[in-house]
Amino acid sequence: MRAWVTRAPLLPALVFLIIVTQLPMVATLVISVFDWNALYPEARSFAGLANYAEVLGDPELRKSVFTTILLTVTVVLTSLVLGMLLALLLDRRFKGRGAVRTMLIAPFLLVPVAAALLWKHVLYNPEYGLFNGVLHWILGDGATQPDWVAEMPLGAVEASLVWQWTPFMMLILLAGLQSRPMDAVEAAWIDGAGAWQVFRYITLPHLRRYLELGALLGTVYIVQNFDAVFTITSGGLGTANLPYTIYQTFYQGHEYGLASAAGVLVVIGSIIIATLALRVVSSLFREEARS
Amino acid sequence: MSAATRTAPAATKAPDTAPRKVRRRNAGLGLVAWLVGIVFVLPVLWMALTSLHSEADAATNPPSLAAPLTLDGYREFFGAGGGPSPWFSLANSMTASVVSTLFVLLLALPAAYALSIRPVKKWTDVLFFFLSTKMLPVVAGLLPIYLFAKSSGTLDNIWLLVVLYTSMNLPIAVWMMQSFLAEVPAALIEAAQIDGARLPVILTRVVAPIAMPGIAATSLICFIFSWNEMLFARVLTGVIAQTAPVFLTGFITSQGLFLAKVCAASLVISLPVLAAGFAAQDKLVQGLSLGAVK
């Protein structure tokens, strides 16, 4: 009886979450073993694992798996490194530090679709975008005027995402730096340690869990990125990642069975990543509980 | 608690121990930080400038800095040129974000209470279950939700988005609030109990004041995530329940010269998030890192 009194407050949230997030997953699993195209509903039939074979054998889909991994790894690593450099800069005292921090946060606060539109139309546009305008300013009338999205489609998507996510990494790492025990750093200074040694042996180990947290959260969000791919390239030119491909397979292709099989495969991939990630979080959690 | 106040003691100590060479280098690196900050904010400022130009001046190469300023882009966005009015989409986004945030609080607060102040057995397992639902990609459950909406007649209905946004933010909210409520000292609650205070009094007089900043941060983040969401909104809404991000993607394809209008629209739609985010920078970090960064 007492146990139920303490458990009761949990139930509404648990029941709600199971219904809204777990049931659709089960339904996806069921649909994935059917041959089901929405345009031919009467031709729906049990297909076993045929959809999975088709998904795994489809070069387009395999490519979007590869694109998702490449996009995520590039964006997370680049913004993590840039974010760390910026956090180290902002950890020092200088005039207008608060102003610089506020400027740096702006990209992260723009609505993602708005940010993607900004990059596509205002910056990348070959005819009147800011990038080519600046080239024109600097190099004069004969300046090269590249078509950025056409020439480096994946790079174009990645650059906009790095711009949005570097501030986020910077914020987390800055908070990490500011919780660094200063007495250890000062002791190292007095013992004659150089800046690099302080960074390598004191700062970096301290930042480790903050780096892991940034990488984990960044990965969760960027693996699922839809807005940037949808807006900047519409998935064209080899930039279709898994969320975009699945969206297209069911929303425009009406291939319900295939889309579900691809979805299930994404879930399996995510579970593998999540298991690793949760281990990281739980180690973080234990440290927190101890302190 | 805030990052800024935390550094204060260390920062004031720095000049005493740091050699003069270090101080001069700090000034130099400060300049670098300023430059990088300007590079990062420049696209946003450029967007603001473009939004204040006429369409003809917005689309020139090389870009015009001195072109006359006008509010035409904003007038156009708000439907002066006979285009669709954004007010419905903005109202939809506001409804979906605010109501789902309230629902999240309603569900997450009792759960967080059960996980921190009077923890149930194996409470870490429950906490991890909540977080694990966040790791599953949204897109994998999208089709059944779409089919459900179609058969139940809730397609293009804002309340479906309210339910989905609630489920999307609930795990994060439970995590954040658990860590904020855990900050309430157990001794304080026990003392109140000994004084004969009943549960409602303890909750409103002891727990709420301490947990309030955390609850505010959680609400802010739920609001931002709902406001920004586009995949659900795009697939599950159409004309009536269209949200602001969907509206934003909608009018770009149909028109020719639109740069100033797109910039004005992007800024207006980002305004609630920009305002809230700038006002609560520290809370935002703390919340986004699930309360682990304190």
XYZ file of C-alpha atoms in Angstrom:
585
model
C 0.000 0.000 0.000
C 2.734 2.468 1.017
C 4.732 1.502 -2.053
C 1.802 2.468 -4.236
C 1.426 5.831 -2.566
C 5.007 6.694 -3.444
C 4.657 5.276 -6.942
C 1.359 6.921 -7.821
C 2.779 10.331 -8.801
C 4.929 8.577 -11.413
C 2.089 6.809 -13.153
C 0.495 9.594 -15.203
C 3.814 10.510 -16.821
C 4.818 6.868 -17.377
C 1.490 5.778 -18.852
C 1.298 8.829 -21.099
C 4.838 8.349 -22.359
C 4.370 4.649 -23.050
C 1.190 5.281 -25.035
C 2.491 8.165 -27.101
C 6.046 7.009 -27.783
C 6.183 3.220 -27.416
C 2.931 2.236 -29.135
C 3.869 3.954 -32.426
C 7.181 2.071 -32.344
C 5.357 -1.233 -32.012
C 3.065 -0.225 -34.875
C 6.086 0.639 -37.003
C 7.495 -2.793 -36.269
C 4.240 -4.419 -37.419
C 3.922 -2.325 -40.584
C 7.526 -3.087 -41.490
C 6.715 -6.717 -42.287
C 3.944 -5.784 -44.731
C 4.200 -4.962 -48.386
C 2.101 -1.815 -48.228
C 1.963 1.037 -50.680
C -0.682 3.615 -49.766
C -1.552 4.167 -53.434
C -2.525 0.474 -53.779
C -4.148 -0.270 -50.418
C -5.906 -3.423 -51.655
C -2.553 -4.978 -52.599
C -1.373 -4.970 -48.966
C 0.154 -8.303 -48.030
C 2.458 -9.939 -45.530
C 6.026 -9.636 -46.751
C 8.114 -11.062 -43.935
C 11.569 -9.581 -43.953
C 11.468 -8.557 -47.636
C 11.292 -4.851 -46.755
C 14.411 -5.153 -44.645
C 16.233 -6.902 -47.468
C 15.140 -4.163 -49.838
C 16.179 -1.384 -47.481
C 19.579 -2.931 -46.869
C 20.042 -3.681 -50.560
C 18.935 -0.264 -51.786
C 22.044 1.795 -52.638
C 20.124 5.051 -52.048
C 19.183 4.022 -48.523
C 22.615 2.668 -47.772
C 23.974 5.998 -48.929
C 21.659 7.878 -46.593
C 22.923 5.775 -43.685
C 26.445 6.792 -44.642
C 25.369 10.436 -45.074
C 23.745 10.455 -41.615
C 26.912 9.132 -39.985
C 29.168 11.533 -41.899
C 26.933 14.536 -41.182
C 26.618 13.739 -37.487
C 30.292 12.966 -36.880
C 31.503 16.013 -38.810
C 29.123 18.450 -37.173
C 29.527 17.116 -33.629
C 33.334 16.941 -33.754
C 33.817 20.311 -35.470
C 31.440 22.171 -33.199
C 32.921 20.445 -30.158
C 36.474 21.523 -31.068
C 35.416 25.061 -32.019
C 33.212 25.268 -28.937
C 36.138 24.255 -26.724
C 38.463 26.851 -28.261
C 35.798 29.512 -27.762
C 35.116 28.391 -24.197
C 38.850 28.644 -23.424
C 38.880 32.160 -24.893
C 35.816 33.228 -22.930
C 37.142 31.741 -19.701
C 39.696 34.582 -19.622
C 38.979 38.052 -18.415
C 38.695 40.707 -21.095
C 36.585 43.772 -21.821
C 33.082 42.973 -23.027
C 33.169 39.265 -22.247
C 29.439 39.245 -21.542
C 28.749 40.956 -24.865
C 30.837 38.409 -26.778
C 29.014 35.560 -25.060
C 25.669 37.049 -25.994
C 26.783 37.468 -29.625
C 27.933 33.851 -29.725
C 24.629 32.516 -28.431
C 22.563 34.216 -31.155
C 22.985 31.413 -33.764
C 21.720 28.819 -31.303
C 18.584 30.814 -30.533
C 17.443 31.288 -34.106
C 14.564 28.935 -34.999
C 16.266 26.080 -36.939
C 14.166 26.581 -40.061
C 14.928 30.309 -40.006
C 18.635 29.549 -39.657
C 18.500 27.151 -42.600
C 16.684 29.740 -44.730
C 19.262 32.350 -43.727
C 22.112 30.155 -44.955
C 20.397 29.040 -48.119
C 19.078 32.382 -49.361
C 20.932 35.155 -47.591
C 24.438 33.681 -47.419
C 24.834 30.936 -50.054
C 22.758 32.336 -52.911
C 25.121 32.548 -55.908
C 23.592 35.755 -57.252
C 22.989 37.957 -54.238
C 24.217 35.969 -51.231
C 26.508 37.619 -48.707
C 29.415 35.213 -49.336
C 29.661 36.046 -53.015
C 28.976 39.690 -52.240
C 32.010 39.748 -49.945
C 34.113 38.040 -52.644
C 32.926 40.736 -55.016
C 33.897 43.460 -52.543
C 37.363 42.052 -51.956
C 38.340 40.805 -55.411
C 36.489 43.322 -57.578
C 34.366 42.676 -60.641
C 36.197 39.570 -61.852
C 35.642 37.759 -58.540
C 34.785 34.068 -58.608
C 31.132 33.550 -57.717
C 30.750 29.915 -56.669
C 27.376 28.245 -56.338
C 28.040 27.056 -52.786
C 25.168 24.615 -52.344
C 25.695 22.984 -55.752
C 29.448 22.701 -55.373
C 29.599 21.420 -51.790
C 26.057 20.362 -50.818
C 26.917 18.332 -47.733
C 29.513 20.891 -46.675
C 26.894 23.619 -46.986
C 24.506 21.774 -44.667
C 27.329 20.962 -42.253
C 28.578 24.565 -42.111
C 25.140 25.868 -41.144
C 24.771 23.203 -38.451
C 28.264 23.826 -37.069
C 27.368 27.517 -36.858
C 24.239 26.657 -34.859
C 25.781 24.047 -32.557
C 29.195 25.565 -31.740
C 27.564 28.058 -29.322
C 25.788 25.200 -27.540
C 29.042 23.279 -27.056
C 30.736 26.504 -25.982
C 28.096 27.117 -23.287
C 28.386 23.621 -21.817
C 32.199 23.645 -21.860
C 32.324 27.160 -20.402
C 30.218 25.980 -17.488
C 32.680 23.076 -17.167
C 35.696 25.373 -17.198
C 34.191 27.600 -14.560
C 33.682 24.721 -12.175
C 37.374 23.805 -12.527
C 39.191 23.838 -9.181
C 41.343 26.974 -9.421
C 43.658 26.029 -6.553
C 45.028 23.107 -8.588
C 45.662 25.433 -11.537
C 47.383 27.998 -9.336
C 49.499 25.334 -7.698
C 50.564 24.177 -11.157
C 51.460 27.764 -12.145
C 53.611 28.103 -9.042
C 55.310 24.787 -9.775
C 56.261 26.276 -13.146
C 53.850 24.391 -15.407
C 53.296 25.902 -18.856
C 49.917 26.751 -20.311
C 49.893 23.575 -22.391
C 50.718 21.382 -19.400
C 47.942 22.970 -17.349
C 45.535 22.364 -20.199
C 46.657 18.792 -20.862
C 46.865 17.541 -17.270
C 44.286 19.611 -15.387
C 41.785 21.285 -17.720
C 41.231 18.489 -20.225
C 40.653 15.691 -17.675
C 38.246 17.964 -15.819
C 36.401 18.806 -19.033
C 36.062 15.167 -20.067
C 32.559 14.601 -18.800
C 31.408 17.929 -20.196
C 32.856 16.992 -23.585
C 31.049 13.651 -23.398
C 27.794 15.344 -22.452
C 28.086 17.827 -25.330
C 28.874 15.039 -27.796
C 25.954 12.944 -26.528
C 23.347 15.700 -26.687
C 24.669 16.991 -30.009
C 24.518 13.475 -31.477
C 20.948 12.871 -30.295
C 19.793 16.045 -32.035
C 21.931 15.997 -35.196
C 21.239 12.328 -36.053
C 17.591 13.385 -36.194
C 18.184 16.579 -38.140
C 15.475 17.285 -40.637
C 15.151 21.074 -40.892
C 18.558 21.875 -42.399
C 18.555 19.018 -44.929
C 14.955 19.727 -45.913
C 15.447 23.467 -46.320
C 18.934 23.857 -47.780
C 19.121 21.004 -50.284
C 15.743 19.230 -50.071
C 17.776 16.088 -49.653
C 19.255 16.477 -53.125
C 22.860 16.179 -54.264
C 23.652 13.319 -51.919
C 22.629 15.068 -48.701
C 19.556 12.964 -47.853
C 20.036 11.650 -44.328
C 17.890 8.928 -42.766
C 15.158 11.140 -41.287
C 14.755 12.873 -44.641
C 14.774 9.585 -46.592
C 12.165 7.992 -44.327
C 10.016 11.134 -44.524
C 10.178 10.961 -48.297
C 9.590 7.225 -48.546
C 6.313 7.412 -46.698
C 5.136 10.977 -47.285
C 5.890 11.272 -50.980
C 6.614 7.683 -52.029
C 3.685 6.240 -50.028
C 5.801 3.126 -49.396
C 4.595 2.471 -45.859
C 6.234 -0.942 -45.427
C 9.620 0.188 -46.677
C 9.600 3.384 -44.638
C 8.769 1.416 -41.502
C 11.556 -1.083 -42.120
C 13.995 1.794 -42.522
C 12.579 3.308 -39.346
C 13.119 0.089 -37.411
C 16.714 -0.060 -38.628
C 17.248 3.527 -37.449
C 15.853 2.549 -34.061
C 18.260 -0.399 -33.840
C 21.149 1.921 -34.710
C 19.935 4.437 -32.163
C 19.637 1.796 -29.451
C 23.276 0.886 -30.021
C 24.299 4.554 -29.758
C 21.927 5.141 -26.838
C 23.306 2.207 -24.848
C 26.776 3.671 -25.128
C 25.443 7.154 -24.420
C 23.432 6.112 -21.375
C 26.552 4.531 -19.959
C 28.237 7.910 -20.255
C 25.311 9.678 -18.615
C 25.101 7.171 -15.828
C 28.788 7.602 -15.015
C 28.152 11.323 -14.932
C 25.194 10.709 -12.736
C 27.122 8.615 -10.264
C 29.731 11.332 -9.938
C 27.005 13.839 -9.267
C 25.388 11.630 -6.651
C 28.706 11.189 -4.901
C 29.558 14.876 -4.764
C 24.316 29.115 -9.418
C 24.879 31.272 -12.483
C 28.056 30.856 -14.457
C 28.864 34.551 -14.225
C 28.773 34.778 -10.444
C 30.750 31.579 -10.122
C 33.831 32.935 -11.901
C 33.881 36.140 -9.932
C 36.138 34.950 -7.108
C 38.556 33.186 -9.453
C 38.603 36.115 -11.840
C 39.401 38.698 -9.194
C 42.166 36.466 -7.905
C 43.750 36.054 -11.319
C 45.729 39.337 -11.546
C 47.525 38.585 -8.249
C 48.980 35.296 -9.352
C 49.151 35.667 -13.126
C 52.349 37.226 -14.484
C 52.079 40.467 -16.475
C 52.894 38.565 -19.693
C 49.723 36.521 -19.129
C 47.628 39.631 -18.648
C 48.835 41.161 -21.916
C 48.139 37.891 -23.692
C 44.633 37.903 -22.192
C 43.976 41.267 -23.848
C 45.177 39.892 -27.189
C 43.051 36.777 -26.863
C 40.128 38.977 -25.863
C 40.454 40.659 -29.228
C 40.370 37.259 -30.939
C 37.224 36.380 -28.964
C 35.608 39.630 -30.085
C 36.439 38.850 -33.723
C 35.009 35.326 -33.510
C 31.920 36.635 -31.733
C 31.350 39.145 -34.517
C 31.825 36.446 -37.183
C 29.183 34.290 -35.459
C 26.629 37.043 -34.988
C 27.212 38.657 -38.391
C 24.781 36.440 -40.359
C 22.015 37.318 -37.871
C 22.811 41.037 -38.071
C 22.973 40.815 -41.843
C 19.572 39.170 -41.836
C 18.216 42.001 -39.680
C 19.662 44.602 -42.079
C 18.301 42.777 -45.136
C 14.865 42.584 -43.540
C 14.854 46.403 -43.435
C 15.727 46.846 -47.115
C 13.413 46.951 -50.095
C 13.352 43.715 -52.117
C 15.368 45.368 -54.889
C 18.059 46.602 -52.488
C 18.150 43.286 -50.617
C 19.083 41.318 -53.731
C 22.073 43.251 -55.041
C 25.620 42.076 -55.590
C 27.806 43.544 -54.201
C 25.520 44.012 -51.205
C 24.354 47.510 -50.376
C 25.023 48.750 -46.856
C 23.728 52.259 -47.348
C 20.410 51.466 -49.011
C 17.425 53.284 -47.477
C 15.641 51.429 -44.689
C 12.012 50.419 -44.954
C 9.538 48.275 -43.041
C 8.064 46.878 -46.274
C 9.434 43.391 -45.592
C 7.593 43.277 -42.272
C 4.413 44.720 -43.791
C 4.573 42.094 -46.535
C 5.085 39.336 -43.986
C 2.042 40.412 -42.022
C -0.055 40.118 -45.137
C -0.124 43.676 -46.502
C 0.590 42.485 -50.045
C -2.451 40.210 -50.075
C -0.434 37.140 -49.087
C -1.572 34.754 -46.354
C -1.556 36.248 -42.885
C 0.905 34.697 -40.407
C -1.257 35.435 -37.385
C -3.004 32.053 -37.481
C 0.297 30.184 -37.609
C 1.790 32.296 -34.842
C -1.305 31.688 -32.708
C -1.096 27.941 -33.438
C 2.571 27.854 -32.447
C 1.806 29.782 -29.286
C -1.038 27.389 -28.399
C 1.010 24.276 -29.086
C 4.052 25.560 -27.187
C 2.332 27.067 -24.168
C -0.312 24.374 -23.626
C 2.119 21.484 -24.139
C 4.534 23.136 -21.687
C 1.727 23.339 -19.102
C 0.867 19.670 -19.666
C 4.533 18.743 -19.304
C 4.718 20.540 -15.960
C 1.519 18.875 -14.821
C 2.891 15.391 -15.574
C 6.560 15.951 -14.794
C 6.271 17.636 -11.406
C 4.642 14.685 -9.584
C 6.986 12.278 -11.349
C 10.053 14.293 -10.392
C 8.727 14.495 -6.837
C 8.446 10.709 -6.700
C 11.972 10.373 -8.077
C 13.774 12.835 -5.857
C 12.038 13.991 -2.685
C 10.484 10.688 -1.752
C 12.314 8.359 -4.141
C 10.632 5.118 -5.157
C 12.708 1.951 -5.275
C 14.952 1.578 -8.331
C 14.336 5.216 -9.164
C 17.440 5.491 -11.367
C 16.003 2.784 -13.636
C 12.815 4.788 -14.044
C 14.825 7.895 -14.780
C 16.764 6.045 -17.472
C 13.596 4.750 -19.031
C 12.405 8.343 -19.389
C 15.657 9.405 -21.010
C 15.800 6.390 -23.314
C 12.527 7.386 -24.999
C 14.262 10.608 -26.017
C 16.981 8.650 -27.831
C 14.547 6.959 -30.190
C 14.344 8.876 -33.455
C 11.069 10.717 -33.880
C 10.887 9.798 -37.537
C 10.560 6.071 -36.783
C 7.200 6.558 -35.081
C 5.901 9.164 -37.469
C 3.997 6.906 -39.869
C 1.753 5.191 -37.280
C 1.007 8.596 -35.740
C 0.103 9.911 -39.187
C -2.137 6.908 -39.862
C -3.762 7.300 -36.454
C -4.380 11.000 -37.097
C -5.869 10.259 -40.498
C -8.258 7.592 -39.233
C -9.281 9.509 -36.121
C -9.824 12.787 -37.956
C -7.171 14.671 -35.971
C -5.025 15.467 -38.977
C -4.520 19.226 -39.216
C -5.630 19.622 -35.605
C -3.412 21.630 -33.267
C -4.330 19.465 -30.255
C -2.574 16.494 -31.800
C 0.624 18.558 -31.853
C 0.000 19.561 -28.230
C -0.082 15.862 -27.225
C 3.006 15.013 -29.297
C 5.014 17.984 -28.040
C 4.097 17.024 -24.489
C 5.514 13.534 -25.040
C 8.555 14.972 -26.810
C 9.493 17.238 -23.880
C 8.303 15.138 -20.954
C 11.445 12.972 -20.587
C 13.763 15.986 -20.563
C 11.508 17.814 -18.129
C 11.413 14.849 -15.717
C 15.204 14.669 -15.809
C 15.723 18.361 -15.270
C 13.157 18.689 -12.515
C 14.418 15.597 -10.741
C 17.825 17.228 -10.464
C 16.347 20.581 -9.408
C 14.069 19.032 -6.777
C 16.972 16.959 -5.468
C 18.529 20.258 -4.396
C 15.840 20.735 -1.756
C 17.544 19.650 1.496
C 15.816 16.667 3.096
C 16.418 18.162 6.545
C 14.267 21.144 5.626
C 11.345 18.896 4.720
C 11.757 16.815 7.876
C 11.835 19.930 10.022
C 8.578 21.106 8.464
C 7.041 17.685 9.077
C 8.052 17.767 12.732
C 6.432 21.198 13.001
C 3.236 19.491 11.855
C 3.077 20.879 8.317
C 0.990 18.831 5.925
C 2.001 17.893 2.391
C 0.345 20.827 0.544
C 1.988 23.286 2.910
C 5.383 21.605 2.535
C 5.065 21.669 -1.232
C 4.071 25.321 -1.506
C 6.138 26.775 1.342
C 9.309 24.662 1.324
C 9.754 22.891 -2.002
C 8.316 25.419 -4.453
C 10.489 28.445 -3.531
C 13.696 26.403 -3.875
C 12.656 24.597 -7.040
C 11.090 27.608 -8.789
C 14.137 28.736 -10.833
C 14.539 25.159 -12.053
C 10.883 24.911 -12.979
C 11.207 28.166 -14.893
C 14.245 26.861 -16.792
C 12.445 23.633 -17.634
C 9.418 25.515 -18.943
C 11.622 27.753 -21.051
C 13.325 24.809 -22.719
C 10.067 22.944 -23.372
C 8.654 26.112 -24.901
C 11.675 26.589 -27.185
C 11.701 22.961 -28.399
C 7.977 23.044 -29.177
C 8.230 26.405 -30.887
C 11.131 25.181 -33.079
C 9.692 21.769 -34.030
C 9.019 21.235 -37.706
C 8.896 17.553 -38.742
C 5.691 16.647 -36.846
C 4.130 19.982 -37.742
C 4.897 19.562 -41.415
C 3.522 16.026 -41.701
C 0.535 16.344 -39.387
C -0.789 19.839 -40.048
C -2.002 21.543 -43.191
C -3.967 24.717 -43.456
C -5.844 25.195 -40.187
C -3.300 23.986 -37.657
C -0.181 25.111 -39.507
C 2.552 26.346 -37.147
C 4.968 29.217 -37.655
C 7.964 27.145 -38.892
C 5.732 25.426 -41.462
C 4.363 28.808 -42.518
C 7.952 29.976 -42.949
C 8.819 27.148 -45.344
C 5.500 27.543 -47.117
C 5.798 30.937 -48.724
C 9.355 30.731 -50.032
C 8.737 28.464 -52.984
C 5.755 30.290 -54.413
C 7.190 33.747 -54.838
C 9.989 35.338 -56.823
C 11.776 38.211 -55.121
C 11.320 37.568 -51.416
C 14.615 38.052 -49.575
C 13.588 40.963 -47.328
C 10.309 39.254 -46.536
C 11.995 35.931 -45.661
C 14.420 37.769 -43.378
C 11.623 39.710 -41.692
C 9.589 36.518 -41.269
C 12.547 34.540 -39.868
C 13.284 37.240 -37.320
C 9.680 37.689 -36.218
C 9.256 33.930 -35.788
C 12.553 33.621 -33.912
C 11.760 36.581 -31.670
C 10.102 34.699 -28.768
C 13.030 32.266 -28.599
C 15.682 34.970 -28.995
C 14.111 37.105 -26.265
C 13.648 34.218 -23.841
C 17.106 32.802 -24.569
C 19.005 36.058 -24.124
C 17.127 36.789 -20.918
C 17.925 33.413 -19.373
C 21.317 32.413 -20.792
C 22.601 30.628 -17.702
C 19.345 28.811 -17.048
C 19.387 27.629 -20.626
C 22.765 25.880 -20.320
C 21.920 24.343 -17.031
C 18.667 23.032 -18.415
C 20.067 21.769 -21.700
C 22.721 19.816 -19.905
C 19.896 18.090 -17.999
C 20.877 19.780 -14.778
C 24.248 18.030 -14.741
C 26.160 21.282 -15.140
C 25.700 23.329 -12.042
